[in-house]
Amino acid sequence: MFSRIRRLLIGDTLRTDQLTAEKFNVFWGLPILSSDAISSVAYAGEEILIVLIPILGLLSYKYMFYAALCIVFLLFLLVFSYRQTIDNYPCGGGSYIVAHDNLGTIPGLVAGASLSIDYILTVAVSVSAGTAAIYSAVPALYAHKVVISVAIIILMTLGNLRGIKDSSRLFGVPTYLFIVSVAVMIITGIIRHFVFGYNPQPLYPIQQKAIGDITLFLFLRAFASGCTALTGVEAVSNGIPNFREPSQKNAKIVLGLLAGVVLFIFGGLSYLATIYHAVPNPENTVIAQIATQVFGTSFMYYAVQVTTAFILIMAANTAYADLPLLLSLLGRDGFVPRQFAKRGKRLSFSNGIILLCIASCLLIIVFSGDTHNLMPLYAVGVFISFTLSQTGMFTKWIREKTPGWKHKAVINGMGALVTFITVIIIGITKFKHGAWIVCVLIPIFVFVMLRIKRHYIKIAEQLKLPLNIRPKNLEPSDDKQHVIILVNSLNKAFLKCLNYSKYISKNIVAFYVSVDSEEAKKLQKKWEEYDVGIPLIVRQSPYREIIDPLIDFINSEEHASKPGETVTVVIPQLVITKWWHNILHNQTSLFIKNMLYKRRNIIVISVPYIIEE
Amino acid sequence: MFSRIRRLLIGDTLRTDQLTAEKFNVFWGLPILSSDAISSVAYAGEEILIVLIPILGLLSYKYMFYAALCIVFLLFLLVFSYRQTIDNYPCGGGSYIVAHDNLGTIPGLVAGASLSIDYILTVAVSVSAGTAAIYSAVPALYAHKVVISVAIIILMTLGNLRGIKDSSRLFGVPTYLFIVSVAVMIITGIIRHFVFGYNPQPLYPIQQKAIGDITLFLFLRAFASGCTALTGVEAVSNGIPNFREPSQKNAKIVLGLLAGVVLFIFGGLSYLATIYHAVPNPENTVIAQIATQVFGTSFMYYAVQVTTAFILIMAANTAYADLPLLLSLLGRDGFVPRQFAKRGKRLSFSNGIILLCIASCLLIIVFSGDTHNLMPLYAVGVFISFTLSQTGMFTKWIREKTPGWKHKAVINGMGALVTFITVIIIGITKFKHGAWIVCVLIPIFVFVMLRIKRHYIKIAEQLKLPLNIRPKNLEPSDDKQHVIILVNSLNKAFLKCLNYSKYISKNIVAFYVSVDSEEAKKLQKKWEEYDVGIPLIVRQSPYREIIDPLIDFINSEEHASKPGETVTVVIPQLVITKWWHNILHNQTSLFIKNMLYKRRNIIVISVPYIIEE
């Protein structure tokens, strides 16, 4: 039943050798690996305005321009830095790997933890923003935004569990459509303004005068808010193995193109927001306002909204590719449960995918599906991982001193310095708005990962089998083996247990837990009649449970097993073929087994007795 | 963890010998066993008016009086009939027992099924009606009625899981308070009207003239709706063992008092509704309207509302006592899963209680917490069980011919006939409003119960051990036993398995499922180095699962086990003491065991290896 539902939802199980990654050329690599980076432009400008407008009013647009300039500068610095990472990590250079290789375990784990948090936030933020694009176009849906977001995430989860890689070129299309429709909007908007002198009324009122002065702190907060535009840049250097040969060269080209696209769209949108005075509003995104002003409610307006929604959802999808991969690396190294390193039925890292789904849905529900509430948590993690990755590259050059190392060390060193400063800025300006949550979570995650690793090491040590410990040279039929058969009535299932026990030992007793003395008497009578040949031990159980009386018996003198000795408990197990028949039987035996494992040296033998239909 | 939460909610486990039922005298037996019957009066009059008012207008009150008269006649007939049941079933004469004993299995099951449905409806209806009393007094709560009802049911479920019998006298108090406050209302209302000539305006408009004529069908529908007042009469004869000696005499006294109280309250309320022209309204119950007219918004108004709410909730509580008891009888006889016959940690029949909670909550949610929507489903079941119980008694007299049998047969025969006619009336008049659901459900329930019984019989037959089938006279260490050790790495846990396997047989192989050929090679190399001494079988598993390759191997010629032969699979099981550590390990072995049971003759041995902290 369950397996049929699973097959319907995610498809047939795939063979391991069916695992083949599609390789991209530059044309497809750009949209697929950069949808996260390009899409974040859809909300970065709005985030800057949210900080500035309430205080500076009309003046905001001027400072928005400066903040955007700083962000673009940061972008180009990152591109140059990451080109060097691509050169050196042909198998993919995520922050965890780079930091772990060059700086050690703890920095690697810090990068891993901050990236994990950010991937979860990416899904929550991108899907919320995609939903915002939908309800900006269809206001009636505003009330259902949480439901819509959760439904999108669940669909995406199912798609990723199926392993949607096969058709991933499909995911490239929305990115190009978004680029094209936004480009058309930017150009049309600028032409209408300058050539035709079009000067629309702002959709929402804006105070003309500034209430307060521009302060350094305010500007830095605006800058920090806009830095969300830079999330997703890492995806390209993560994805090098997915490029066609020459993969590193192709990756670098894509990185350059990505920077160009972000520059054009971010710059263009900021400029349009300035000339058309878009004002952040919870029910209508800035992009939607600009689109209304430029296109009215024509086809192109809806095209912009739809492609925005799509690219944002695609951006969430990159997190679905990256987080499970990161967790599989961490799981392989023993820092998270090893299950994360196992491929599921469809060869995807299904446990990571499911974790991502649950975590992001929870975030959306807790934050009521409002993008702005999640923003302060966002970006801190990305920039921490940028910093660690760049610092890792920097120390690599210093240590290895390969040809041209000085030049390269300067670039990565600058990258590290600037991203570090950005971390500080983001951390301070957004601290009380939510960034503190991330600052608390990262050390906790690192601590837990170290504990998990320690646990795995401890277990491996305990299980290690040195050559000098040899198997016992036992002859079968050692009578010192204690065998106890759990009996609940004298039937064929019990007989099967008894026959099997005789293989193991001659020292066999049957054990019966009595909750009703009438029943116990009946069994004892039958026992004598049948002349079973082994003793029947009957124990009263005032609390109607089985484990404690059994353990008491094993530890008692009557049983005469010594503390260290192995005791075998044989349990008859009725096997029923129809699933609904299981409802009709007490599954006590399953439960007993799990409880007995907790006691040392009790070996449990389950003897199935199959009921014919 | 889970057990700690459970202990917090429902308390410590109780010993079986702590099971003692409190015995009631007449004074406490009346309120505790009759809260269901007395409380149904709170909505019976309203149900009659709902049928009549839209057609007859002011004329309705006249026909309401006639309908109430018929119902009171029916009540007294039932009281006389049930006095005879009490005389003959000193251990409690529920319909299931009476019908099963005298009419056979199928009538017994029909009674059991219809009673089960009605108990579930009792909870849903009584709690909804109790909630209606609450929101009539505090209209702001109307919007939250479903949440309130579900919360009350969950609280009641927890209370019953705890076993609230200890303090059950507490539950008698609300019944007396209800009787007193309603009696005060009836007397005050009549005195104000007749002595002081008080003639209030109706709270809601009522059409003065009848739209249609009174038809027989309309009158019968009104009568059928009012018959809900008679639900709960059976509780007294169910509860005979709970009375102090002379228990049967006490039960009969309580039954008589019950009839008197119902007569007084039902008659009084119907009369007040007539003189004050109460009109059914979804947001304000008829009792609440009368209370407003008689008392204004004084203390007494709220007293009536509060006691009404309380007694209705107490009525639901009687279903919590009766349904689990009925299910335990059915479970003991094998007609429902035997788990229903088992007492839980606190000695209550916890499975029945939980079932009742889930079913009634679902009903309330599906019917949006509206009492009137549930009413047509109600009462059919009660009257079917009345009919079967009375018919059972009737055939008993005919068959046994004990002294005075003719006189007794006439009383029970009349009871059977009248309740049967009532079933027909209720069935026909309410059929399309929902009674058909009950008519469909009862045969389904009976069918399922018969299938369950057949299943239990079949299993008992297959397990039956005749004296001539003797245990095998094996010597231990038969080399024909096939033992397969599942190995995932060469460690101490495996060594423990190997050592144990040697007790059973010399015919041991190790089996390894390879999902990664690198790992497999490593293991083979270690195998040779260590010189294990048993063969290592390696199988590729393209779908990364274990069961199929293992079964294929067992069935293969290489393994050389014949189809009927027993095969033993030994599985190493890591035992970890901290619960959260379980998250860090693949529980594949647990899963494998459950899958292997489905294959004939595979005996599973779990060898625990305990990891030290």
XYZ file of C-alpha atoms in Angstrom, chain B residues 44-608:
565
model
C -35.664 17.013 22.249
C -38.328 19.749 22.447
C -36.309 21.984 20.169
C -36.049 19.185 17.599
C -39.842 18.814 17.546
C -40.335 22.557 17.025
C -37.772 22.668 14.201
C -39.962 20.248 12.266
C -43.281 21.915 12.999
C -42.739 25.700 13.135
C -41.863 26.344 9.465
C -45.174 24.778 8.382
C -47.646 25.198 11.215
C -46.493 28.472 12.767
C -48.307 29.186 16.040
C -50.318 25.971 15.757
C -47.118 24.011 16.309
C -47.238 24.225 20.075
C -50.485 22.263 20.163
C -49.040 19.364 18.166
C -45.805 19.551 20.088
C -47.861 18.700 23.153
C -49.353 15.636 21.445
C -45.941 14.450 20.267
C -44.525 14.898 23.769
C -47.428 12.847 25.117
C -46.600 9.947 22.759
C -42.974 10.091 23.779
C -43.830 10.020 27.468
C -46.053 6.992 26.837
C -43.134 5.307 25.073
C -40.878 6.176 27.993
C -43.105 4.442 30.522
C -43.411 1.398 28.310
C -39.620 1.236 28.122
C -39.285 1.580 31.875
C -41.584 -1.380 32.453
C -39.805 -3.445 29.814
C -36.383 -2.687 31.171
C -37.430 -3.549 34.746
C -37.792 -7.104 33.465
C -34.384 -7.019 31.795
C -32.843 -5.840 35.067
C -34.469 -8.758 36.899
C -32.945 -11.275 34.493
C -29.474 -9.880 33.817
C -27.927 -9.064 37.196
C -24.494 -8.641 35.572
C -25.716 -5.969 33.211
C -28.119 -6.443 30.344
C -26.963 -4.394 27.407
C -28.760 -4.936 24.107
C -25.800 -6.829 22.642
C -25.891 -9.404 25.431
C -29.684 -9.763 25.534
C -30.038 -10.014 21.752
C -27.003 -12.295 21.389
C -28.204 -14.644 24.139
C -31.803 -14.928 22.996
C -31.873 -14.206 19.268
C -28.456 -15.368 18.058
C -25.265 -13.920 16.665
C -26.524 -11.699 13.857
C -29.207 -9.867 15.901
C -26.621 -9.462 18.647
C -24.170 -7.921 16.205
C -26.872 -5.667 14.752
C -27.600 -4.428 18.249
C -23.869 -4.039 18.893
C -23.312 -2.142 15.644
C -26.270 0.195 16.095
C -25.329 0.886 19.689
C -21.723 1.602 18.696
C -22.881 4.117 16.115
C -25.199 5.704 18.627
C -22.583 6.024 21.332
C -20.321 7.849 18.912
C -23.217 10.088 17.944
C -24.040 10.641 21.617
C -20.624 12.134 22.185
C -20.787 14.291 19.071
C -24.385 15.438 19.690
C -24.093 16.002 23.429
C -20.848 17.917 23.191
C -22.185 20.021 20.300
C -25.331 20.730 22.310
C -23.239 21.561 25.371
C -21.218 23.960 23.250
C -24.504 25.431 21.981
C -25.497 26.159 25.582
C -22.149 27.904 26.047
C -22.388 30.090 22.940
C -26.042 30.916 23.597
C -24.829 32.576 26.782
C -21.622 34.026 25.265
C -22.418 34.723 21.582
C -18.804 35.683 20.768
C -17.863 32.020 21.076
C -20.235 30.968 18.281
C -17.483 31.251 15.657
C -15.227 28.878 17.600
C -17.774 26.146 18.271
C -15.867 23.367 16.472
C -12.658 24.125 18.357
C -14.500 24.262 21.684
C -16.272 20.950 21.036
C -13.074 19.181 19.987
C -11.218 20.560 23.007
C -13.946 19.280 25.330
C -13.783 15.822 23.713
C -10.001 15.656 24.029
C -10.162 16.675 27.690
C -12.836 14.063 28.306
C -10.719 11.443 26.526
C -7.704 12.203 28.694
C -9.874 12.070 31.775
C -11.256 8.690 30.779
C -7.809 7.324 29.905
C -6.727 8.300 33.397
C -9.715 6.340 34.664
C -11.866 9.028 36.230
C -14.062 6.459 37.966
C -12.390 7.274 41.301
C -14.022 10.663 41.383
C -17.184 9.782 39.527
C -19.477 11.141 42.229
C -18.331 14.513 41.058
C -20.164 13.716 37.839
C -23.398 13.255 39.708
C -23.434 16.838 40.933
C -24.085 18.552 37.543
C -27.119 16.326 36.959
C -28.719 17.442 40.213
C -27.785 21.043 39.534
C -29.414 20.777 36.117
C -32.557 19.213 37.535
C -32.788 21.888 40.217
C -32.119 24.869 37.956
C -34.521 23.674 35.268
C -37.154 22.896 37.911
C -36.785 26.421 39.318
C -37.120 27.783 35.794
C -40.261 25.762 35.059
C -41.924 26.718 38.326
C -40.949 30.395 38.110
C -42.063 30.547 34.489
C -45.461 29.056 35.239
C -46.009 31.229 38.312
C -44.993 34.435 36.481
C -47.386 33.581 33.691
C -50.410 32.515 35.694
C -50.058 34.446 38.930
C -48.504 37.690 37.656
C -49.915 37.524 34.133
C -46.486 37.894 32.605
C -46.654 37.489 28.839
C -43.300 38.279 27.209
C -42.758 39.040 23.533
C -41.196 36.061 21.687
C -37.492 36.697 21.073
C -37.827 35.805 17.422
C -40.712 36.496 15.034
C -43.106 33.613 14.365
C -45.662 33.454 11.568
C -49.146 33.532 13.013
C -50.842 31.346 10.437
C -50.034 27.885 9.276
C -48.654 27.595 5.738
C -49.699 23.984 5.405
C -51.954 21.493 7.113
C -50.863 19.093 9.777
C -50.356 15.762 8.038
C -49.752 12.385 9.580
C -46.258 12.374 8.085
C -45.441 15.761 9.572
C -46.658 14.688 12.990
C -44.729 11.449 12.830
C -41.610 13.361 11.826
C -42.030 15.618 14.848
C -42.549 12.566 17.049
C -39.468 10.870 15.576
C -37.368 13.967 16.196
C -38.507 14.105 19.795
C -37.638 10.449 20.367
C -34.026 11.518 20.944
C -35.278 12.304 24.457
C -35.319 8.555 25.116
C -31.690 7.838 24.347
C -29.708 6.798 27.353
C -32.470 4.812 29.075
C -30.439 1.663 28.512
C -27.550 2.948 30.612
C -29.288 1.952 33.858
C -29.704 -1.695 32.887
C -26.120 -1.724 31.590
C -24.899 -0.455 34.901
C -26.539 -2.899 37.332
C -23.192 -4.266 38.598
C -22.278 -0.737 39.683
C -25.116 -0.561 42.195
C -24.828 -1.457 45.859
C -26.721 -4.525 46.995
C -29.610 -5.138 46.433
C -28.337 -3.982 43.055
C -31.273 -5.052 40.927
C -33.794 -3.433 43.230
C -31.766 -0.225 43.363
C -31.494 -0.181 39.583
C -35.243 -0.493 39.246
C -35.802 2.359 41.679
C -33.388 4.540 39.699
C -35.168 3.635 36.462
C -38.474 4.749 37.969
C -37.040 8.008 39.300
C -35.430 8.615 35.907
C -38.817 8.331 34.202
C -40.302 10.763 36.694
C -37.569 13.332 36.166
C -37.765 13.065 32.367
C -41.537 13.391 32.508
C -41.357 16.510 34.673
C -38.600 18.289 32.732
C -39.756 17.318 29.255
C -43.354 18.177 30.051
C -42.438 21.386 31.834
C -40.119 22.633 29.114
C -42.612 21.824 26.362
C -45.277 23.687 28.263
C -43.088 26.744 28.811
C -42.085 26.744 25.139
C -45.788 26.788 24.333
C -46.767 29.676 26.561
C -43.664 31.759 25.805
C -43.525 30.907 22.081
C -39.880 29.893 21.864
C -38.697 29.573 18.257
C -35.715 27.417 17.282
C -32.763 29.518 16.216
C -29.288 28.260 15.332
C -27.541 30.784 17.586
C -29.798 30.583 20.629
C -31.217 27.347 22.007
C -34.865 27.030 23.037
C -33.874 26.506 26.670
C -31.767 29.648 26.518
C -34.698 31.618 25.088
C -37.031 30.423 27.801
C -34.412 31.196 30.433
C -34.044 34.719 29.041
C -37.801 35.273 29.137
C -38.193 33.884 32.638
C -35.073 35.271 34.296
C -33.843 38.088 32.073
C -30.050 38.100 32.209
C -29.889 37.479 35.930
C -27.745 34.929 37.727
C -30.351 32.204 37.197
C -30.147 32.600 33.398
C -26.462 31.778 33.492
C -27.057 28.994 36.021
C -29.427 27.286 33.575
C -26.960 27.658 30.707
C -23.985 26.429 32.699
C -25.767 23.432 34.176
C -27.160 22.557 30.732
C -23.673 22.657 29.245
C -22.350 20.527 32.091
C -25.024 17.857 31.989
C -24.686 17.525 28.219
C -20.966 17.000 28.580
C -21.624 14.472 31.363
C -23.970 12.674 28.985
C -21.149 12.346 26.482
C -19.145 10.888 29.327
C -21.610 7.999 29.730
C -20.769 6.995 26.142
C -17.132 6.957 27.237
C -18.077 4.397 29.860
C -20.415 2.333 27.666
C -18.792 2.081 24.227
C -15.400 0.808 25.437
C -17.267 -1.735 27.599
C -19.368 -2.869 24.623
C -16.255 -3.103 22.435
C -14.462 -5.105 25.105
C -17.367 -7.607 25.112
C -17.280 -7.766 21.299
C -13.492 -8.107 21.399
C -13.644 -10.893 23.966
C -16.008 -12.733 21.607
C -13.668 -12.026 18.654
C -15.949 -9.752 16.635
C -13.699 -6.706 16.848
C -9.891 -6.621 17.221
C -8.944 -8.274 20.494
C -6.991 -5.189 21.526
C -10.336 -3.643 22.548
C -10.630 -6.261 25.277
C -7.281 -5.311 26.797
C -7.002 -2.867 29.641
C -4.551 -0.016 29.180
C -1.972 1.372 31.572
C -4.664 2.872 33.780
C -6.999 -0.151 33.552
C -9.448 1.627 31.283
C -10.237 0.058 27.920
C -7.976 2.614 26.333
C -8.302 1.524 22.698
C -12.069 1.937 22.770
C -11.727 5.338 24.408
C -9.296 6.530 21.763
C -11.482 5.203 18.955
C -14.475 7.073 20.399
C -12.457 10.275 20.630
C -11.265 10.123 17.022
C -14.646 9.149 15.587
C -16.621 11.817 17.444
C -14.093 14.564 16.690
C -14.271 13.644 12.997
C -18.073 13.792 13.102
C -18.024 17.217 14.713
C -15.529 18.536 12.195
C -17.362 17.063 9.188
C -20.728 18.383 10.382
C -19.192 21.734 11.442
C -20.220 21.238 15.063
C -23.909 21.721 14.317
C -26.186 19.574 16.492
C -29.140 19.654 14.106
C -27.137 18.183 11.249
C -26.321 15.141 13.356
C -29.810 14.589 14.764
C -31.292 12.620 11.840
C -28.511 10.034 12.256
C -29.242 9.775 15.922
C -31.957 7.710 17.623
C -32.328 5.167 14.759
C -29.570 3.100 16.309
C -30.940 3.434 19.821
C -34.382 2.262 18.798
C -33.021 -0.650 16.755
C -31.177 -1.813 19.842
C -34.305 -1.251 21.999
C -36.322 -3.383 19.586
C -33.765 -6.192 19.509
C -33.354 -6.173 23.256
C -37.134 -6.276 23.854
C -37.630 -8.953 21.211
C -34.871 -10.937 22.866
C -36.659 -10.739 26.204
C -39.957 -11.644 24.545
C -38.558 -14.839 22.953
C -36.896 -15.664 26.253
C -40.297 -15.770 28.012
C -41.889 -17.738 25.172
C -39.086 -20.276 25.269
C -38.470 -20.618 28.990
C -42.060 -20.367 30.202
C -40.991 -19.437 33.762
C -43.777 -18.583 36.235
C -45.708 -15.489 35.193
C -44.220 -15.656 31.661
C -47.413 -14.624 29.901
C -47.708 -11.350 31.751
C -43.998 -10.606 31.183
C -44.135 -11.606 27.532
C -46.973 -9.144 26.977
C -44.988 -6.259 28.450
C -41.781 -7.006 26.517
C -43.785 -7.885 23.412
C -45.549 -4.529 23.532
C -42.203 -2.827 24.120
C -40.740 -4.640 21.127
C -43.705 -3.787 18.925
C -43.853 -0.115 19.848
C -40.115 0.438 19.583
C -40.148 -1.413 16.259
C -42.894 0.902 14.979
C -40.821 3.823 16.225
C -37.792 2.522 14.298
C -39.908 2.405 11.158
C -41.247 5.917 11.794
C -37.818 7.354 12.504
C -36.306 5.485 9.562
C -38.914 6.701 7.076
C -39.299 10.285 8.273
C -35.583 10.948 8.695
C -34.347 8.663 5.924
C -33.311 11.251 3.378
C -32.006 13.631 6.080
C -29.278 11.225 7.131
C -30.844 8.128 8.697
C -29.879 6.254 5.494
C -26.250 6.603 6.537
C -26.968 4.540 9.645
C -28.982 2.022 7.593
C -25.968 1.578 5.317
C -23.411 1.477 8.117
C -25.053 -1.168 10.289
C -24.893 -3.999 7.688
C -21.315 -2.986 6.835
C -20.310 -3.137 10.489
C -22.015 -6.500 10.944
C -20.291 -7.870 7.837
C -16.879 -6.670 9.009
C -17.433 -8.115 12.479
C -18.338 -11.485 10.993
C -15.216 -11.397 8.812
C -13.056 -10.592 11.802
C -14.565 -13.494 13.734
C -13.931 -15.816 10.757
C -10.325 -14.652 10.625
C -9.775 -15.396 14.307
C -11.397 -18.811 13.975
C -9.247 -19.670 10.955
C -6.062 -18.727 12.788
C -7.044 -20.650 15.877
C -7.676 -23.721 13.689
C -4.326 -23.435 11.960
C -2.496 -23.019 15.240
C -4.309 -25.836 17.036
C -1.877 -28.441 18.300
C -3.290 -31.969 18.460
C -1.753 -34.351 20.991
C -0.444 -36.669 18.288
C 1.851 -34.090 16.706
C 4.980 -34.485 18.829
C 8.097 -32.305 19.176
C 10.983 -33.512 16.992
C 13.489 -35.660 18.752
C 16.467 -33.770 17.401
C 19.936 -33.820 18.720
C 21.381 -30.342 18.603
C 23.988 -29.531 15.926
C 22.204 -30.829 12.912
C 24.453 -29.767 10.047
C 21.538 -29.505 7.668
C 20.574 -26.184 9.264
C 21.456 -23.356 6.887
C 22.753 -20.277 8.630
C 23.397 -17.012 6.797
C 25.034 -14.102 8.595
C 24.288 -10.692 7.131
C 27.529 -8.769 7.238
C 28.151 -5.119 6.478
C 31.663 -4.935 7.791
C 34.134 -7.232 9.493
C 33.824 -6.059 13.069
C 33.132 -7.274 16.587
C 29.401 -7.271 16.063
C 29.923 -9.726 13.210
C 32.244 -11.852 15.347
C 29.521 -12.133 17.982
C 27.108 -13.328 15.302
C 29.614 -15.857 14.032
C 30.316 -17.239 17.475
C 26.623 -17.603 18.170
C 25.918 -19.232 14.798
C 28.361 -21.986 15.639
C 25.972 -23.198 18.333
C 23.371 -23.841 15.694
C 25.187 -25.360 12.749
C 28.468 -25.913 10.981
C 26.848 -24.844 7.737
C 27.432 -21.075 7.955
C 28.000 -18.507 5.223
C 28.355 -14.737 5.402
C 26.327 -12.641 2.985
C 27.250 -9.159 1.840
C 25.147 -6.885 -0.336
C 27.342 -4.586 -2.364
C 26.128 -1.206 -3.576
C 29.642 0.061 -4.246
C 32.186 -2.333 -5.744
C 35.112 -0.486 -4.095
C 33.725 -1.265 -0.660
C 33.121 -4.874 -1.614
C 36.746 -5.318 -2.674
C 37.957 -3.818 0.584
C 35.806 -6.230 2.564
C 37.014 -9.244 0.569
C 40.601 -8.236 1.200
C 40.004 -7.884 4.939
C 38.170 -11.233 4.883
C 41.241 -12.997 3.543
C 43.593 -11.164 5.892
C 41.574 -12.105 8.928
C 41.033 -15.655 7.667
C 37.441 -15.806 8.898
C 36.931 -19.476 8.120
C 33.479 -19.255 6.539
C 32.721 -18.314 2.922
C 31.796 -14.714 2.080
C 29.075 -14.388 -0.533
C 29.040 -10.992 -2.261
C 26.043 -9.926 -4.306
C 25.640 -6.739 -6.310
C 22.432 -4.869 -5.584
C 21.665 -2.486 -8.412
C 18.621 -1.143 -6.588
C 20.541 -0.649 -3.317
C 18.318 -2.985 -1.354
C 18.992 -6.165 0.519
C 15.950 -8.421 0.659
C 15.747 -9.498 -2.986
C 19.423 -10.472 -3.446
C 19.237 -12.391 -0.169
C 16.089 -14.269 -1.133
C 17.525 -14.949 -4.600
C 20.627 -16.387 -2.970
C 18.610 -18.582 -0.613
C 16.604 -19.919 -3.534
C 19.689 -20.389 -5.713
C 21.449 -23.700 -6.311
C 24.584 -22.286 -4.792
C 22.916 -22.159 -1.397
C 21.413 -25.616 -1.917
C 18.559 -25.224 0.563
C 15.463 -27.071 -0.556
C 12.153 -25.153 -0.827
C 10.588 -26.450 2.401
C 13.699 -26.244 4.546
C 14.253 -23.797 7.345
C 16.860 -21.116 6.724
C 18.253 -18.993 9.527
C 19.383 -15.425 8.932
C 21.563 -13.859 11.618
C 21.581 -10.068 11.809
C 23.978 -8.036 13.937
C 22.150 -5.274 15.756
C 23.928 -2.284 17.238
C 22.302 -1.321 20.511
C 22.617 2.291 21.474
C 21.511 3.538 24.838
C 20.664 7.163 24.107
C 17.511 7.606 22.084
C 18.880 10.395 19.893
C 21.777 8.213 18.839
C 19.296 6.045 16.998
C 18.866 8.877 14.511
C 22.517 8.449 13.585
C 22.245 4.822 12.525
C 20.495 3.133 9.709
C 17.715 1.047 11.102
C 17.889 -1.182 8.041
C 18.152 -4.313 10.159
C 14.783 -3.679 11.787
C 13.292 -3.219 8.361
C 14.943 -6.331 6.970
C 13.484 -8.436 9.748
C 9.967 -7.310 9.026
C 10.426 -8.063 5.338
C 11.944 -11.501 5.910
C 8.994 -12.597 8.026
C 6.892 -12.446 4.905
C 8.956 -15.302 3.401
C 8.284 -18.759 4.597
C 10.691 -20.514 6.884
C 13.202 -17.772 7.333
C 14.042 -17.591 10.998
C 15.644 -14.343 12.054
C 18.177 -14.135 14.858
C 19.092 -10.695 16.126
C 22.385 -10.580 17.933
C 22.699 -7.342 19.880
